[in-house]
Coordinates of C-alpha atoms in Angstrom, one line a residue:
Chain A
M1 CA 3.1 1.2 -19.4
C2 CA 0.8 3.1 -17.2
S3 CA -1.0 6.3 -18.4
S4 CA 1.1 8.6 -16.2
K5 CA 4.2 7.5 -18.1
R6 CA 6.0 6.6 -14.9
S7 CA 7.2 3.3 -13.5
V8 CA 9.4 2.6 -10.6
E9 CA 10.8 -0.8 -9.7
I10 CA 12.7 -1.2 -6.5
I11 CA 14.7 -4.4 -5.9
D12 CA 16.2 -5.3 -2.6
T13 CA 19.6 -6.7 -3.5
S14 CA 20.7 -7.2 0.1
G15 CA 19.0 -10.6 0.7
G16 CA 16.4 -9.0 2.9
C17 CA 18.4 -7.0 5.4
G18 CA 17.5 -3.7 3.7
A19 CA 21.1 -2.6 3.1
S20 CA 21.3 -2.4 -0.6
F21 CA 18.8 -1.7 -3.4
A22 CA 18.6 -1.4 -7.2
V23 CA 16.1 0.8 -8.9
E24 CA 14.8 1.0 -12.4
I25 CA 12.8 4.1 -13.3
V26 CA 10.8 5.2 -16.3
S27 CA 9.8 8.8 -16.1
D28 CA 9.0 11.7 -18.4
Q29 CA 10.8 13.9 -16.0
F30 CA 14.0 12.5 -17.5
E31 CA 13.2 14.0 -20.8
G32 CA 16.1 16.2 -22.1
K33 CA 18.4 15.4 -19.2
R34 CA 21.8 13.8 -19.3
L35 CA 22.4 10.5 -17.5
L36 CA 24.3 12.4 -14.7
E37 CA 21.4 14.7 -14.2
R38 CA 18.9 11.8 -14.1
H39 CA 21.0 10.1 -11.4
R40 CA 21.2 13.3 -9.5
M41 CA 17.4 13.5 -9.5
V42 CA 17.1 10.0 -8.1
N43 CA 19.8 10.7 -5.5
T44 CA 18.0 13.9 -4.4
A45 CA 14.7 12.2 -4.2
L46 CA 16.3 9.6 -1.9
A47 CA 18.5 12.0 0.2
E48 CA 17.0 10.9 3.5
E49 CA 17.0 7.2 2.7
M50 CA 20.6 7.3 1.4
K51 CA 21.7 8.0 5.0
D52 CA 20.6 4.5 6.0
I53 CA 21.2 2.5 2.8
H54 CA 24.6 0.9 2.2
A55 CA 24.3 0.8 -1.6
L56 CA 21.9 2.0 -4.3
S57 CA 22.4 1.0 -7.8
I58 CA 20.4 2.9 -10.5
K59 CA 20.0 0.3 -13.1
K60 CA 17.8 2.3 -15.4
A61 CA 16.8 5.9 -15.5
V62 CA 15.0 6.3 -18.8
T63 CA 12.3 8.2 -20.6
P64 CA 9.1 6.4 -21.7
T65 CA 10.4 6.6 -25.3
Q66 CA 13.8 5.1 -24.4
W67 CA 12.0 2.4 -22.4
Q68 CA 9.8 1.6 -25.4
Q69 CA 12.9 1.3 -27.7
Q70 CA 14.7 -0.9 -25.2
Q71 CA 11.6 -3.1 -24.9
E72 CA 11.5 -3.6 -28.6
S73 CA 15.2 -4.4 -28.9
T74 CA 15.4 -6.8 -25.9
N75 CA 13.4 -9.6 -24.4
T76 CA 13.9 -8.3 -20.8
P77 CA 11.8 -5.2 -20.5
L78 CA 11.4 -3.3 -17.2
T79 CA 8.2 -4.6 -15.7
S80 CA 5.4 -2.1 -15.0
Q81 CA 2.1 -2.8 -13.5
Chain B
M1 CA -5.5 7.2 -11.3
A2 CA -3.7 9.5 -8.8
A3 CA -0.7 11.2 -10.4
I4 CA 2.6 10.2 -8.9
N5 CA 5.9 12.0 -9.1
L6 CA 9.4 10.6 -9.0
S7 CA 10.2 11.8 -5.5
S8 CA 7.1 10.4 -3.8
S9 CA 7.5 7.1 -5.6
L10 CA 11.1 6.6 -4.7
R11 CA 10.5 7.5 -1.1
L12 CA 8.8 4.2 -0.8
I13 CA 12.2 2.6 -0.7
A14 CA 12.2 3.7 2.9
I15 CA 9.8 1.0 3.8
F16 CA 12.6 -1.4 3.5
S17 CA 14.5 0.4 6.2
P18 CA 15.5 -2.1 9.0
K19 CA 14.1 0.3 11.5
I20 CA 10.6 -0.3 10.3
T21 CA 9.1 -3.8 10.6
L22 CA 7.0 -4.5 7.5
Q23 CA 6.4 -7.8 5.8
T24 CA 8.6 -8.2 2.8
P25 CA 7.6 -10.6 -0.1
S26 CA 8.2 -14.2 0.5
P27 CA 10.4 -16.2 -1.9
S28 CA 7.3 -17.8 -3.4
S29 CA 5.9 -14.4 -4.4
P30 CA 8.9 -12.1 -5.1
N31 CA 6.6 -9.4 -6.7
F32 CA 3.9 -7.5 -5.1
T33 CA 2.1 -4.4 -6.2
L34 CA 1.0 -1.7 -3.8
S35 CA -2.6 -0.7 -3.8
N36 CA -3.5 2.9 -4.9
P37 CA -2.3 5.5 -5.1
F38 CA 0.9 3.9 -6.5
P39 CA -0.2 1.2 -9.0
S40 CA 2.8 1.7 -11.2
I41 CA 5.4 0.8 -8.6
S42 CA 6.6 -2.8 -8.1
L43 CA 8.8 -3.8 -5.2
K44 CA 11.0 -6.9 -5.3
T45 CA 13.3 -8.7 -3.0
N46 CA 16.2 -10.6 -4.3
T47 CA 15.9 -13.7 -2.2
S48 CA 18.7 -15.7 -3.9
K49 CA 21.3 -16.8 -1.4
R50 CA 24.9 -15.8 -2.0
L51 CA 26.3 -19.0 -3.1
S52 CA 30.0 -19.9 -3.0
A53 CA 31.9 -19.6 -6.2
L54 CA 31.9 -23.3 -6.6
T55 CA 28.2 -23.5 -6.9
A56 CA 27.7 -20.1 -8.5
V57 CA 30.0 -20.7 -11.4
K58 CA 29.1 -23.4 -14.0
K59 CA 31.5 -26.2 -14.5
L60 CA 34.1 -25.7 -17.3
S61 CA 32.5 -28.5 -19.3
E62 CA 29.0 -27.0 -19.0
A63 CA 29.9 -23.5 -20.0
E64 CA 29.1 -22.6 -23.6
P65 CA 32.0 -21.3 -25.7
S66 CA 31.6 -18.0 -27.6
S67 CA 33.6 -17.1 -30.6
V68 CA 35.8 -14.1 -30.3
P69 CA 34.7 -11.5 -32.8
V70 CA 37.2 -10.2 -35.3
E71 CA 36.2 -6.6 -34.5
N72 CA 37.4 -5.4 -31.1
S73 CA 34.4 -3.1 -30.8
E74 CA 32.1 -6.1 -30.8
L75 CA 33.7 -7.8 -27.8
S76 CA 31.7 -6.0 -25.1
G77 CA 28.5 -7.3 -26.8
V78 CA 29.7 -10.9 -26.7
F79 CA 31.5 -11.0 -23.3
P80 CA 30.4 -9.6 -20.0
S81 CA 32.4 -6.9 -18.3
N82 CA 31.8 -8.6 -15.0
S83 CA 34.3 -10.3 -12.7
G84 CA 34.9 -14.0 -13.1
V85 CA 36.8 -16.8 -14.7
Y86 CA 37.3 -17.5 -18.4
A87 CA 38.9 -20.2 -20.5
V88 CA 40.5 -19.4 -23.9
Y89 CA 40.6 -22.0 -26.7
D90 CA 42.5 -21.9 -30.0
E91 CA 41.2 -22.8 -33.5
S92 CA 41.6 -26.5 -32.8
D93 CA 39.5 -26.3 -29.7
E94 CA 42.5 -26.8 -27.5
L95 CA 42.3 -25.1 -24.2
Q96 CA 45.2 -22.6 -24.0
F97 CA 44.6 -20.6 -20.8
I98 CA 42.3 -20.3 -17.8
G99 CA 42.2 -16.8 -16.3
I100 CA 40.7 -14.7 -13.6
S101 CA 39.5 -11.2 -14.4
R102 CA 37.7 -8.2 -12.9
N103 CA 36.5 -7.4 -16.4
I104 CA 36.2 -10.4 -18.6
A105 CA 35.5 -8.5 -21.8
A106 CA 38.6 -6.3 -21.3
S107 CA 40.8 -9.4 -20.6
V108 CA 39.6 -11.1 -23.7
L109 CA 40.3 -7.9 -25.7
S110 CA 43.8 -7.8 -24.3
H111 CA 44.5 -11.5 -25.2
R112 CA 42.9 -10.8 -28.7
K113 CA 45.5 -8.1 -29.2
S114 CA 48.6 -10.0 -27.8
V115 CA 47.9 -13.6 -29.0
P116 CA 45.2 -13.5 -31.7
E117 CA 46.2 -16.9 -33.1
L118 CA 45.5 -18.6 -29.8
C119 CA 42.3 -16.7 -28.9
Y120 CA 39.5 -18.2 -31.0
K121 CA 36.8 -19.2 -28.5
V122 CA 36.2 -18.3 -24.9
K123 CA 34.1 -19.9 -22.1
V124 CA 33.0 -17.6 -19.3
G125 CA 32.0 -18.1 -15.7
V126 CA 30.7 -14.9 -14.0
V127 CA 31.3 -14.8 -10.2
D128 CA 28.6 -12.9 -8.3
E129 CA 29.7 -11.0 -5.2
P130 CA 33.4 -11.4 -6.3
D131 CA 36.1 -11.2 -3.7
R132 CA 39.5 -12.5 -4.2
T133 CA 38.7 -15.8 -2.4
A134 CA 35.6 -16.5 -4.5
L135 CA 37.5 -15.7 -7.8
T136 CA 40.4 -17.9 -6.9
Q137 CA 38.1 -20.7 -5.8
A138 CA 36.3 -20.6 -9.2
W139 CA 39.5 -20.5 -11.1
K140 CA 40.8 -23.5 -9.1
S141 CA 37.7 -25.5 -9.8
W142 CA 38.0 -25.0 -13.5
M143 CA 41.7 -25.8 -13.4
E144 CA 41.1 -29.0 -11.4
E145 CA 38.3 -30.1 -13.7
H146 CA 40.6 -29.6 -16.8
I147 CA 43.5 -31.4 -15.3
A148 CA 41.3 -34.3 -14.1
A149 CA 39.9 -34.6 -17.7
T150 CA 43.2 -34.3 -19.6
G151 CA 46.0 -34.8 -17.2
N152 CA 47.6 -31.5 -18.4
V153 CA 47.8 -28.0 -17.2
P154 CA 46.7 -25.5 -19.9
P155 CA 49.9 -24.3 -21.7
G156 CA 49.3 -20.7 -20.8
N157 CA 49.0 -21.6 -17.1
A158 CA 52.2 -23.6 -17.1
S159 CA 55.0 -22.3 -14.8
G160 CA 57.2 -19.8 -16.5
N161 CA 54.8 -19.0 -19.4
A162 CA 54.5 -15.2 -19.7
T163 CA 52.4 -15.2 -22.9
W164 CA 49.1 -14.6 -21.1
V165 CA 49.9 -12.9 -17.8
K166 CA 51.8 -9.7 -17.7
K167 CA 52.8 -8.4 -14.3
I168 CA 51.5 -4.8 -14.3
Q169 CA 53.0 -2.4 -11.8
K170 CA 50.0 -0.6 -10.6
K171 CA 50.2 3.1 -9.8
Q172 CA 50.1 4.1 -6.2
D173 CA 46.9 5.7 -4.8
I174 CA 47.2 9.4 -4.2
R175 CA 47.2 10.6 -0.7
L176 CA 45.8 14.1 -0.3
T177 CA 47.7 14.8 2.9
P178 CA 51.0 13.6 4.5
G179 CA 49.0 12.3 7.5
R180 CA 46.4 13.3 10.1
H181 CA 49.2 14.7 12.3
V182 CA 49.9 17.5 9.8
K183 CA 47.7 20.6 10.0
L184 CA 46.4 21.5 6.6
T185 CA 47.1 25.0 5.4
V186 CA 44.8 24.6 2.4
P187 CA 41.1 23.4 2.7
L188 CA 40.6 19.8 1.7
E189 CA 38.1 21.0 -0.9
D190 CA 40.8 22.9 -2.6
L191 CA 43.1 19.9 -2.7
I192 CA 40.3 17.9 -4.3
D193 CA 39.6 20.6 -6.8
R194 CA 43.3 20.9 -7.8
L195 CA 43.6 17.1 -8.2
V196 CA 40.4 16.8 -10.3
K197 CA 41.3 19.8 -12.5
E198 CA 44.9 18.8 -13.1
S199 CA 44.3 15.1 -13.9
K200 CA 42.7 13.6 -16.9
V201 CA 40.8 10.9 -15.0
V202 CA 40.4 10.5 -11.2
A203 CA 38.6 7.8 -9.4
F204 CA 37.7 8.2 -5.7
I205 CA 37.2 4.7 -4.6
K206 CA 36.6 2.6 -1.4
G207 CA 39.9 0.9 -0.8
S208 CA 43.1 1.0 -2.9
R209 CA 43.2 0.4 -6.6
S210 CA 45.0 -2.9 -6.0
A211 CA 42.5 -4.1 -3.4
P212 CA 39.2 -2.2 -3.7
Q213 CA 36.9 -2.7 -0.7
C214 CA 33.5 -2.7 -2.4
G215 CA 32.1 -4.3 -5.5
F216 CA 31.2 -1.0 -7.2
S217 CA 34.8 0.3 -6.7
Q218 CA 36.2 -2.9 -7.9
R219 CA 34.1 -2.7 -11.1
V220 CA 35.2 0.9 -11.8
V221 CA 38.9 0.0 -11.4
G222 CA 38.3 -3.0 -13.6
I223 CA 36.7 -0.9 -16.4
L224 CA 39.4 1.8 -16.3
D225 CA 42.2 -0.7 -16.2
G226 CA 40.5 -2.6 -19.1
E227 CA 40.3 0.5 -21.1
G228 CA 44.0 1.1 -20.5
V229 CA 43.3 4.4 -18.9
D230 CA 46.1 6.2 -17.0
F231 CA 44.0 7.3 -14.0
E232 CA 44.6 8.6 -10.6
S233 CA 42.9 6.9 -7.6
V234 CA 42.2 8.1 -4.1
D235 CA 41.1 5.8 -1.3
V236 CA 38.2 7.5 0.5
L237 CA 38.5 5.0 3.4
D238 CA 42.1 6.0 4.2
E239 CA 41.4 8.2 7.2
E240 CA 45.1 8.5 8.0
H241 CA 46.0 10.4 4.8
N242 CA 42.5 11.5 3.5
Q243 CA 40.8 12.4 6.7
G244 CA 37.3 13.8 6.2
L245 CA 37.5 13.2 2.5
R246 CA 34.2 11.3 2.2
E247 CA 32.0 14.1 3.6
T248 CA 34.0 16.8 1.9
L249 CA 33.8 15.1 -1.5
K250 CA 30.0 14.5 -1.1
S251 CA 29.5 18.2 -0.8
Y252 CA 32.1 19.1 -3.4
S253 CA 30.5 16.9 -6.0
N254 CA 26.9 17.0 -4.8
W255 CA 27.0 13.2 -5.2
P256 CA 26.2 11.0 -2.2
T257 CA 27.9 7.7 -3.0
F258 CA 31.2 6.2 -4.0
P259 CA 33.0 5.5 -6.2
Q260 CA 33.1 8.9 -8.0
V261 CA 34.9 9.2 -11.4
Y262 CA 36.0 12.6 -12.8
V263 CA 37.1 13.1 -16.4
N264 CA 38.6 16.3 -17.7
G265 CA 37.8 18.1 -14.4
E266 CA 34.1 17.1 -14.4
L267 CA 32.1 14.5 -12.5
L268 CA 31.3 11.7 -14.8
G269 CA 29.3 9.8 -12.2
G270 CA 29.5 6.6 -10.2
C271 CA 29.7 2.9 -11.1
D272 CA 26.3 2.7 -12.8
I273 CA 27.0 5.6 -15.2
L274 CA 30.6 4.3 -15.9
S275 CA 29.3 0.8 -16.6
S276 CA 26.5 2.1 -18.8
M277 CA 28.9 4.2 -20.9
Y278 CA 31.4 1.4 -21.1
E279 CA 28.8 -1.1 -22.4
K280 CA 27.6 1.4 -25.0
G281 CA 31.1 2.1 -26.1
E282 CA 30.7 5.8 -25.1
L283 CA 33.5 5.7 -22.5
T284 CA 36.2 4.9 -25.1
T285 CA 35.0 7.9 -27.2
L286 CA 35.0 10.2 -24.2
L287 CA 38.5 9.2 -23.0
K288 CA 40.0 9.8 -26.4
K289 CA 38.9 13.5 -26.2

């Protein structure tokens, strides 16, 4: 995990045409926020892009602590460089 | 390292816009990391081709059987809530039924309740990008494989056997107006508000509940049906009876995408949130309130 406690992974799920994406996000900005609020934050951040994107799937919107817990309990952690 | 915030990081998704010509990663290197100031962001492309159901789904003989847990609450941990085909075996390892489902875990749960003595192990074949044709094709390939190997149709699939498949009469989708020829005396936003407040669960979906027009809507309908929820559905693509609904609903909910699910008068979220809650067992708890 990087020192800024943030990681964003963007996956093009459209096969290359740029129509649909999945995102996985680790951010301390999600601390104390419900899932709906977290997704709202992502939607707001991408307001402009959403006009051109056919589909956006928010696979993960978690805090660093939650990410750590998930990493410990599964073998498929969110990658972060 | 330069500090990054959520907004500036996510804005990078725009580089994939078809209007901008940038080199995307090749299949041989699906990951690449941008240079500073964004070292914590990785971009990937999913280069896998959309295979036909026949190649995407394992053969029946190759699929691994999973035991059906005694506790219903453990089912979602064992079986996926995806669309696909599944084969049910009894305690003697005799194949009883091959089915198609929009939510495999929910279907297995339903069989577990109705015919527990015949529902011992299940093989699963998830169908990616599921449309009716792909699902039917996958089901057909499993049926043909079984018939070729045994010479018999599974008992549950035999003509006239109603043990496994119950014909459910689906509710009709709600139409917010009689048609575009009728001038509204009430703003569309008020009609939405009234529907949402007066109904326990409302799903605004693309397409009808019997034939959703997008994978996300299909998944939402599958989950709600699987949970046995008595929900109302509204087709946001029906411009004849719900004209202008998509744009009005986006501003009403402050939510830019569909499907949108409301529970007890409040926006629950879209497909991702519903799926997440379903998988954690939180949805069942919420719907019991």
